[in-house]
Short mmCIF file of C-alpha atoms in Angstrom, two decimals:
data_model
loop_
_atom_site.label_atom_id
_atom_site.label_comp_id
_atom_site.label_asym_id
_atom_site.label_seq_id
_atom_site.Cartn_x
_atom_site.Cartn_y
_atom_site.Cartn_z
CA UNK A 112 -30.32 13.42 -6.15
CA UNK A 113 -27.08 12.26 -7.80
CA UNK A 114 -26.27 12.12 -11.49
CA UNK A 115 -23.46 10.65 -13.56
CA UNK A 116 -20.87 13.17 -14.75
CA UNK A 117 -17.54 11.35 -14.84
CA UNK A 118 -16.87 8.19 -16.75
CA UNK A 119 -14.05 6.38 -18.48
CA UNK A 120 -14.19 6.59 -22.25
CA UNK A 121 -12.77 3.81 -24.38
CA UNK A 122 -11.96 5.33 -27.74
CA UNK A 123 -13.31 5.30 -30.38
CA UNK A 124 -16.46 3.97 -28.69
CA UNK A 125 -17.76 4.92 -25.29
CA UNK A 126 -17.66 2.33 -22.60
CA UNK A 127 -19.71 1.67 -19.49
CA UNK A 128 -16.47 0.61 -17.77
CA UNK A 129 -17.07 3.05 -14.96
CA UNK A 130 -19.53 5.68 -13.93
CA UNK A 131 -19.62 7.82 -10.88
CA UNK A 132 -22.08 10.22 -9.39
CA UNK A 133 -21.62 13.68 -8.00
CA UNK A 134 -24.06 16.13 -6.44
CA UNK A 135 -26.36 17.48 -9.14
CA UNK A 136 -26.55 20.95 -7.60
CA UNK A 137 -23.81 23.20 -9.01
CA UNK A 138 -22.14 25.67 -6.71
CA UNK A 139 -21.08 29.21 -7.49
CA UNK A 140 -17.65 30.84 -7.59
CA UNK A 141 -16.23 28.81 -10.44
CA UNK A 142 -16.90 25.29 -9.19
CA UNK A 143 -18.95 22.74 -11.14
CA UNK A 144 -19.77 20.50 -8.18
CA UNK A 145 -19.21 20.35 -4.43
CA UNK A 146 -18.41 17.59 -1.96
CA UNK A 147 -17.43 17.55 1.69
CA UNK A 148 -14.42 15.25 1.27
CA UNK A 149 -12.27 14.62 -1.78
CA UNK A 150 -9.96 11.62 -1.51
CA UNK A 151 -7.23 11.64 -4.17
CA UNK A 152 -6.12 8.11 -5.00
CA UNK A 153 -8.15 4.96 -5.51
CA UNK A 154 -5.69 2.45 -4.09
CA UNK A 155 -6.44 0.35 -1.03
CA UNK A 156 -5.67 3.19 1.41
CA UNK A 157 -7.70 5.81 -0.46
CA UNK A 158 -10.64 3.41 -0.73
CA UNK A 159 -10.43 2.54 2.97
CA UNK A 160 -10.48 6.25 3.83
CA UNK A 161 -13.35 6.84 1.42
CA UNK A 162 -15.33 4.06 3.07
CA UNK A 163 -14.63 5.43 6.55
CA UNK A 164 -15.75 8.95 5.61
CA UNK A 165 -18.76 7.75 3.61
CA UNK A 166 -20.25 6.17 6.71
CA UNK A 167 -21.35 9.68 7.71
CA UNK A 168 -24.55 9.92 5.67
CA UNK A 169 -24.81 13.68 6.19
CA UNK A 170 -21.60 14.30 4.20
CA UNK A 171 -20.53 13.50 0.65
CA UNK A 172 -17.24 11.85 -0.18
CA UNK A 173 -15.69 11.36 -3.59
CA UNK A 174 -12.62 9.20 -4.31
CA UNK A 175 -10.90 10.17 -7.57
CA UNK A 176 -8.49 7.86 -9.37
CA UNK A 177 -6.51 8.74 -12.49
CA UNK A 178 -6.33 5.17 -13.80
CA UNK A 179 -9.03 3.07 -15.48
CA UNK A 180 -9.50 0.82 -12.47
CA UNK A 181 -8.95 0.95 -8.74
CA UNK A 182 -5.63 -0.12 -7.22
CA UNK A 183 -3.64 -0.41 -10.45
CA UNK A 184 -0.33 0.62 -8.92
CA UNK A 185 1.17 -0.22 -5.51
CA UNK A 186 -2.04 -1.83 -4.21
CA UNK A 187 -2.03 -4.54 -6.87
CA UNK A 188 1.73 -5.00 -7.19
CA UNK A 189 2.70 -6.42 -3.83
CA UNK A 190 2.87 -9.67 -1.87
CA UNK A 191 -0.76 -9.54 -0.61
CA UNK A 192 0.43 -10.27 2.93
CA UNK A 193 -1.42 -9.45 6.14
CA UNK A 194 1.50 -8.49 8.37
CA UNK A 195 1.71 -9.03 12.12
CA UNK A 196 3.40 -5.70 12.94
CA UNK A 197 6.69 -6.74 14.53
CA UNK A 198 9.60 -5.06 12.73
CA UNK A 199 9.32 -1.33 13.26
CA UNK A 200 9.89 0.91 16.32
CA UNK A 201 7.23 0.34 18.99
CA UNK A 202 6.02 3.94 18.97
CA UNK A 203 5.88 4.28 15.18
CA UNK A 204 2.69 4.63 13.15
CA UNK A 205 3.80 1.64 11.09
CA UNK A 206 3.72 -0.55 14.20
CA UNK A 207 0.61 0.88 15.84
CA UNK A 208 -1.51 1.01 12.68
CA UNK A 209 -0.30 -2.37 11.42
CA UNK A 210 -1.28 -4.16 14.63
CA UNK A 211 -4.63 -2.38 14.83
CA UNK A 212 -5.19 -2.78 11.11
CA UNK A 213 -4.42 -6.51 11.19
CA UNK A 214 -7.28 -7.15 13.60
CA UNK A 215 -9.64 -4.88 11.69
CA UNK A 216 -8.71 -6.53 8.40
CA UNK A 217 -9.23 -10.10 9.61
CA UNK A 218 -12.60 -9.11 11.08
CA UNK A 219 -13.56 -7.33 7.85
CA UNK A 220 -12.60 -10.31 5.70
CA UNK A 221 -14.51 -12.76 7.88
CA UNK A 222 -17.66 -10.65 8.02
CA UNK A 223 -17.72 -10.00 4.26
CA UNK A 224 -16.36 -13.29 2.93
CA UNK A 225 -13.21 -11.74 1.48
CA UNK A 226 -10.82 -14.58 0.54
CA UNK A 227 -7.96 -14.72 3.03
CA UNK A 228 -5.99 -17.23 5.08
CA UNK A 229 -3.90 -17.04 8.24
CA UNK A 230 -1.00 -19.17 6.95
CA UNK A 231 1.72 -17.99 9.33
CA UNK A 232 5.27 -16.90 8.61
CA UNK A 233 8.84 -17.85 9.45
CA UNK A 234 11.70 -15.33 9.67
CA UNK A 235 14.77 -17.47 9.05
CA UNK A 236 18.16 -16.91 10.70
CA UNK A 237 21.32 -18.45 9.25
CA UNK A 238 23.75 -18.14 12.13
CA UNK A 239 24.06 -17.28 15.82
CA UNK A 240 24.20 -13.54 15.12
CA UNK A 241 20.93 -13.57 13.22
CA UNK A 242 19.39 -15.86 15.83
CA UNK A 243 20.32 -13.28 18.47
CA UNK A 244 18.51 -10.63 16.37
CA UNK A 245 15.39 -12.81 16.21
CA UNK A 246 15.47 -13.40 19.98
CA UNK A 247 15.51 -9.65 20.52
CA UNK A 248 12.71 -9.29 18.00
CA UNK A 249 10.70 -11.88 19.91
CA UNK A 250 11.17 -9.90 23.12
CA UNK A 251 9.92 -6.84 21.25
CA UNK A 252 6.80 -8.71 20.13
CA UNK A 253 6.04 -9.59 23.75
CA UNK A 254 6.09 -5.89 24.58
CA UNK A 255 3.71 -5.26 21.68
CA UNK A 256 1.40 -8.14 22.57
CA UNK A 257 2.00 -9.87 19.21
CA UNK A 258 2.19 -13.67 19.28
CA UNK A 259 5.51 -15.20 18.17
CA UNK A 260 7.78 -18.08 19.18
CA UNK A 261 11.22 -19.43 18.23
CA UNK A 262 11.87 -22.82 16.64
CA UNK A 263 15.13 -24.72 16.14
CA UNK A 264 16.72 -26.11 12.99
CA UNK A 265 15.38 -29.60 13.70
CA UNK A 266 11.85 -28.25 14.16
CA UNK A 267 12.19 -26.36 10.90
CA UNK A 268 13.24 -29.47 8.99
CA UNK A 269 10.36 -31.44 10.46
CA UNK A 270 7.74 -28.95 9.28
CA UNK A 271 9.35 -27.50 6.13
CA UNK A 272 12.01 -29.94 4.84
CA UNK A 273 12.97 -27.68 1.94
CA UNK A 274 13.75 -24.67 4.17
CA UNK A 275 17.29 -24.31 5.49
CA UNK A 276 18.33 -22.22 8.49
CA UNK A 277 19.81 -22.09 11.98
CA UNK A 278 16.50 -21.10 13.62
CA UNK A 279 13.30 -19.22 12.87
CA UNK A 280 10.96 -16.77 14.53
CA UNK A 281 7.39 -17.93 13.89
CA UNK A 282 4.62 -15.37 13.39
CA UNK A 283 1.33 -17.34 13.43
CA UNK A 284 -0.91 -14.29 12.88
CA UNK A 285 0.61 -13.40 9.49
CA UNK A 286 -1.69 -14.16 6.57
CA UNK A 287 -2.56 -13.59 2.93
CA UNK A 288 -5.50 -11.83 1.30
CA UNK A 289 -7.17 -11.38 -2.07
CA UNK A 290 -6.40 -7.67 -2.37
CA UNK A 291 -8.65 -7.10 -5.37
CA UNK A 292 -11.71 -8.55 -3.62
CA UNK A 293 -10.93 -6.37 -0.61
CA UNK A 294 -10.70 -3.22 -2.73
CA UNK A 295 -13.90 -4.02 -4.62
CA UNK A 296 -15.68 -4.47 -1.30
CA UNK A 297 -14.44 -1.08 -0.05
CA UNK A 298 -15.55 0.55 -3.29
CA UNK A 299 -18.97 -1.08 -3.00
CA UNK A 300 -19.45 0.25 0.53
CA UNK A 301 -18.54 3.77 -0.58
CA UNK A 302 -21.22 3.66 -3.26
CA UNK A 303 -23.79 1.96 -1.03
CA UNK A 304 -23.40 4.77 1.50
CA UNK A 305 -24.25 7.44 -1.08
CA UNK A 306 -20.72 8.56 -1.97
CA UNK A 307 -18.68 7.50 -4.99
CA UNK A 308 -15.48 6.59 -6.81
CA UNK A 309 -14.51 8.33 -10.07
CA UNK A 310 -12.07 6.61 -12.40
CA UNK A 311 -10.13 8.25 -15.25
CA UNK A 312 -10.13 11.40 -13.10
CA UNK A 313 -6.71 13.02 -12.81
CA UNK A 314 -6.13 15.93 -10.45
CA UNK A 315 -4.19 18.64 -12.31
CA UNK A 316 -4.68 21.73 -10.12
CA UNK A 317 -5.56 22.55 -6.52
CA UNK A 318 -6.49 26.05 -5.44
CA UNK A 319 -6.83 26.64 -1.69
CA UNK A 320 -9.45 29.16 -0.65
CA UNK A 321 -8.40 31.23 2.37
CA UNK A 322 -5.62 28.68 3.09
CA UNK A 323 -8.21 25.91 2.88
CA UNK A 324 -10.49 27.36 5.56
CA UNK A 325 -13.02 28.03 2.81
CA UNK A 326 -12.23 24.75 1.07
CA UNK A 327 -10.39 23.91 -2.14
CA UNK A 328 -11.11 24.15 -5.85
CA UNK A 329 -9.75 21.05 -7.54
CA UNK A 330 -9.47 20.77 -11.32
CA UNK A 331 -10.05 17.26 -12.66
CA UNK A 332 -8.96 16.10 -16.11
CA UNK A 333 -11.05 13.30 -17.63
CA UNK A 334 -10.87 11.39 -20.90
CA UNK A 335 -14.49 12.24 -21.77
CA UNK A 336 -14.52 14.50 -24.88
CA UNK A 337 -17.83 15.97 -23.70
CA UNK A 338 -16.31 16.94 -20.35
CA UNK A 339 -12.49 17.06 -20.62
CA UNK A 340 -12.13 19.10 -17.43
CA UNK A 341 -14.24 20.00 -14.45
CA UNK A 342 -13.80 21.75 -11.13
CA UNK A 343 -14.84 20.28 -7.81
CA UNK A 344 -15.17 22.29 -4.61
CA UNK A 345 -14.26 20.28 -1.52
CA UNK A 346 -14.08 21.28 2.12
CA UNK A 347 -11.30 18.79 2.80
CA UNK A 348 -8.66 17.05 0.71
CA UNK A 349 -7.19 13.69 1.62
CA UNK A 350 -4.05 13.05 -0.41
CA UNK A 351 -3.75 9.27 -0.71
CA UNK A 352 -2.13 9.32 -4.15
CA UNK A 353 0.62 6.81 -3.32
CA UNK A 354 3.51 7.11 -5.76
CA UNK A 355 2.25 10.54 -6.81
CA UNK A 356 1.37 11.96 -3.38
CA UNK A 357 4.33 14.35 -3.17
CA UNK A 358 3.45 15.75 -6.61
CA UNK A 359 -0.21 16.15 -5.62
CA UNK A 360 0.82 18.02 -2.49
CA UNK A 361 2.96 20.39 -4.53
CA UNK A 362 -0.12 21.43 -6.53
CA UNK A 363 -1.49 23.10 -3.42
CA UNK A 364 1.76 24.80 -2.35
CA UNK A 365 3.24 28.20 -3.08
CA UNK A 366 6.30 28.05 -5.35
CA UNK A 367 8.67 28.95 -2.52
CA UNK A 368 7.33 26.05 -0.40
CA UNK A 369 7.92 23.33 -2.99
CA UNK A 370 11.73 22.91 -2.65
CA UNK A 371 11.39 22.05 1.05
CA UNK A 372 8.29 19.86 0.75
CA UNK A 373 8.51 16.09 1.36
CA UNK A 374 10.05 14.05 -1.46
CA UNK A 375 9.37 10.45 -2.35
CA UNK A 376 11.94 7.88 -3.48
CA UNK A 377 10.93 4.95 -5.64
CA UNK A 378 11.97 1.42 -4.68
CA UNK A 379 11.26 -0.98 -7.52
CA UNK A 380 10.90 -4.64 -6.68
CA UNK A 381 10.59 -7.63 -8.99
CA UNK A 382 8.47 -10.71 -8.32
CA UNK A 383 9.17 -14.16 -9.75
CA UNK A 384 6.79 -17.14 -9.72
CA UNK A 385 7.81 -20.74 -9.15
CA UNK A 386 7.22 -23.03 -12.12
CA UNK A 387 8.36 -26.39 -10.78
CA UNK A 388 6.81 -29.09 -8.61
CA UNK A 389 9.77 -30.32 -6.58
CA UNK A 390 9.30 -27.77 -3.79
CA UNK A 391 6.32 -27.51 -1.47
CA UNK A 392 6.04 -24.89 1.25
CA UNK A 393 3.01 -24.30 3.46
CA UNK A 394 3.78 -20.89 4.96
CA UNK A 395 5.51 -17.59 4.20
CA UNK A 396 9.30 -17.58 4.49
CA UNK A 397 11.23 -14.35 5.11
CA UNK A 398 14.94 -13.65 5.61
CA UNK A 399 16.21 -11.42 8.41
CA UNK A 400 15.73 -7.80 7.21
CA UNK A 401 18.50 -5.25 6.80
CA UNK A 402 19.29 -3.02 9.81
CA UNK A 403 17.41 0.03 8.45
CA UNK A 404 14.39 -2.10 7.45
CA UNK A 405 14.63 -0.64 3.95
CA UNK A 406 13.12 -3.90 2.76
CA UNK A 407 11.96 -7.12 4.40
CA UNK A 408 14.10 -9.04 1.93
CA UNK A 409 13.38 -11.28 -1.04
CA UNK A 410 10.83 -13.54 0.60
CA UNK A 411 8.72 -16.53 -0.35
CA UNK A 412 4.96 -16.15 -0.33
CA UNK A 413 2.09 -18.38 -1.33
CA UNK A 414 -1.19 -17.19 -2.74
CA UNK A 415 -4.65 -18.51 -1.88
CA UNK A 416 -4.28 -21.16 -4.58
CA UNK A 417 -0.99 -22.41 -3.13
CA UNK A 418 1.16 -20.87 -5.88
CA UNK A 419 4.68 -19.94 -4.74
CA UNK A 420 6.22 -16.60 -5.66
CA UNK A 421 9.36 -14.76 -4.62
CA UNK A 422 10.11 -11.08 -4.13
CA UNK A 423 10.47 -8.26 -4.02
CA UNK A 424 14.10 -7.39 -4.41
CA UNK A 425 14.96 -3.69 -4.34
CA UNK A 426 16.25 -1.51 -7.17
CA UNK A 427 15.98 2.26 -6.86
CA UNK A 428 14.49 4.08 -9.81
CA UNK A 429 13.83 7.71 -10.66
CA UNK A 430 10.44 7.01 -12.20
CA UNK A 431 7.14 6.01 -10.53
CA UNK A 432 6.12 4.27 -13.78
CA UNK A 433 9.25 2.15 -14.31
CA UNK A 434 7.64 -1.29 -14.38
CA UNK A 435 9.92 -2.55 -17.14
CA UNK A 436 11.04 -6.14 -16.67
CA UNK A 437 14.03 -7.94 -18.17
CA UNK A 438 13.92 -11.72 -17.74
CA UNK A 439 17.52 -12.45 -16.79
CA UNK A 440 18.77 -9.10 -15.51
CA UNK A 441 20.04 -9.57 -11.98
CA UNK A 442 18.72 -13.15 -11.88
CA UNK A 443 21.84 -14.52 -10.17
CA UNK A 444 21.54 -12.08 -7.25
CA UNK A 445 17.82 -12.80 -7.01
CA UNK A 446 18.33 -16.58 -6.94
CA UNK A 447 21.22 -16.28 -4.46
CA UNK A 448 18.93 -14.37 -2.09
CA UNK A 449 16.37 -17.19 -2.25
CA UNK A 450 19.02 -19.90 -1.88
CA UNK A 451 19.91 -18.48 1.53
CA UNK A 452 16.78 -20.21 2.89
CA UNK A 453 15.74 -22.49 -0.03
CA UNK A 454 18.91 -24.18 -1.33
CA UNK A 455 17.09 -26.36 -3.87
CA UNK A 456 15.95 -23.43 -6.02
CA UNK A 457 17.57 -22.77 -9.39
CA UNK A 458 17.17 -20.05 -11.99
CA UNK A 459 15.30 -22.47 -14.26
CA UNK A 460 12.66 -22.97 -11.56
CA UNK A 461 11.35 -19.40 -11.64
CA UNK A 462 9.98 -16.99 -14.22
CA UNK A 463 9.60 -13.24 -13.99
CA UNK A 464 6.04 -12.20 -13.18
CA UNK A 465 5.60 -8.51 -12.36
CA UNK A 466 7.21 -5.51 -10.70
CA UNK A 467 5.96 -3.14 -8.04
CA UNK A 468 7.19 0.25 -6.85
CA UNK A 469 7.14 1.35 -3.22
CA UNK A 470 6.80 5.08 -2.41
CA UNK A 471 9.44 5.71 0.25
CA UNK A 472 10.30 8.72 2.35
CA UNK A 473 13.48 6.82 3.22
CA UNK A 474 16.20 7.56 0.61
CA UNK A 475 18.65 4.90 -0.59
CA UNK A 476 20.92 4.09 2.32
CA UNK A 477 18.82 6.17 4.68
CA UNK A 478 17.52 5.22 8.10
CA UNK A 479 14.00 4.07 8.93
CA UNK A 480 11.22 6.53 8.08
CA UNK A 481 7.71 6.22 9.41
CA UNK A 482 4.41 6.78 7.60
CA UNK A 483 3.63 10.49 7.26
CA UNK A 484 -0.06 11.08 7.99
CA UNK A 485 -0.84 14.63 9.03
CA UNK A 486 -3.21 17.54 8.62
CA UNK A 487 -1.14 20.30 7.03
CA UNK A 488 -3.02 23.09 8.84
CA UNK A 489 0.03 23.68 11.03
CA UNK A 490 3.15 22.92 8.99
CA UNK A 491 1.97 24.37 5.67
CA UNK A 492 -1.03 26.50 6.69
CA UNK A 493 -3.38 24.36 4.60
CA UNK A 494 -6.47 23.75 6.67
CA UNK A 495 -7.83 20.18 6.36
CA UNK A 496 -5.39 19.16 3.66
CA UNK A 497 -4.53 15.71 4.98
CA UNK A 498 -1.31 14.25 3.58
CA UNK A 499 -0.51 10.55 3.47
CA UNK A 500 3.08 10.18 2.25
CA UNK A 501 5.37 7.16 2.18
CA UNK A 502 2.49 4.71 2.60
CA UNK A 503 4.29 1.51 1.63
CA UNK A 504 4.35 -1.82 3.46
CA UNK A 505 2.55 -2.45 5.78
CA UNK A 506 0.02 -0.09 4.15
CA UNK A 507 -2.33 -2.85 2.97
CA UNK A 508 -2.51 -4.41 6.44
CA UNK A 509 -2.84 -0.99 8.06
CA UNK A 510 -5.42 0.41 5.61
CA UNK A 511 -8.54 0.25 7.80
CA UNK A 512 -6.62 1.62 10.79
CA UNK A 513 -5.10 4.36 8.60
CA UNK A 514 -8.64 5.30 7.58
CA UNK A 515 -9.75 5.71 11.19
CA UNK A 516 -6.61 7.67 12.05
CA UNK A 517 -7.10 9.96 9.05
CA UNK A 518 -10.72 10.66 9.93
CA UNK A 519 -9.62 11.53 13.45
CA UNK A 520 -7.25 14.31 12.36
CA UNK A 521 -9.74 16.16 10.15
CA UNK A 522 -10.55 19.39 11.96
#
C-alpha cells in the first residue's frame, strides 16, 4: 500500500499542487523509505526513463524533481522539434538514439493522441560550398536509412516564396510536438503503473553503500515544514538531472574524484516570436550548421498553431539559471542570422519570447561531444549509478530510446 509523503507547499497555505506516493513500509539503517530505482530529474528524459522502469510491476520507481512542475528547464525551453537524426557521426549515440527515438516518439504520439505534426524541414545552403556540404549530408542520410532529397532554388521559391537560398536539403520526417502533453502522458503512465513522481524534491546528499552494491541513501530536501528532509534508500540511481547532472554526480563522489569528473558547459539560447503577417512559412527552416555542430543555427520553427518563432542563438554563460532576457541586446546579430534565409524579416517583426539553456559536454570552441550515458560501476566504482550527462538536442526526440538504452545498462 502506498501513502503520500512528499508534496509541494505553497506558503502560507498548503496546496494540492502535487502529491506523490512512496512505499509505506520504512526500512532500517537510517532510511525513511525504499525504492528499487530513483530517477533524479523530472524533465522529458527522466520521465521517459521513469516510465520505462515503471513497466516492471515487481519493482518501484520514483522520479524526483526539485521544481514545482515537471520539465521546467531544458525540456520546456526548446524548439519542440522531432528531429530526423542526420547531423551527427553515424556511430554516435546522438545519431542512433535520435533515429530510433523518432520512430518510437511518432508511434507514441499517434497511439496516445499527443498533438504533433510531421511538417518537414529544409536545411538551406547559400552558395556552392554549402550545397556541397548538403550533398555530402544527403549521402550520409542514405547510409543511415533516413529519407532526404535535394531541391533547387527554383523549387524553393515555388514552395516557400519568402525563403532565399541556393539549394536545400529536405528532411520530410522532421516534425513538431506538444512537449508538455508528452511529458504529462509519461508522468501519467508512471503513476498508473504503481510508481510515482515527486515534485519540490531536491537531492542534497548521496551516500553509496558498499560502492553502491548495497544501494544508496539519498537525502531529499522538500518545502514541506512537516517533513523538510527525508532519506530514501534506492538500489539504483539514474542521474537525469539535465543542467545539474554534473553537480548531482559529484554528490556521490569522493573529494579526490571531483576535480576529474565530467563538467558541463551552459549554452544559452534566445527565442524570438514573429509578430507580423507578411510572412507565411509552412515548414521548418534551418541554416547549415557550424563544422563542430555546436548549434544547428538560428532556425525558423512553427508551432502546432502555425505561429512562427526563431532561435536559438548561442551565448555561453556560467550559470544554469541565467534566463535573463534583454529585448534589444544582440538583436542585430540575431536578425542578420535570420536574414540569411528570410530576407524580408526586420527587427520590428519579432519580439523576445524566452531563453533556454543547453547542458553541453562540448566547451566553447570545442569539437563534437556525444551524449554520455553510462553505468559508473567501472569508471567510478559506483555500482548501478547511471549517469546521463550532456543530454541536449536531440534529447527530446531521443527520449524514449534513451530510456530503453538506460534500462539496458542497469546491472
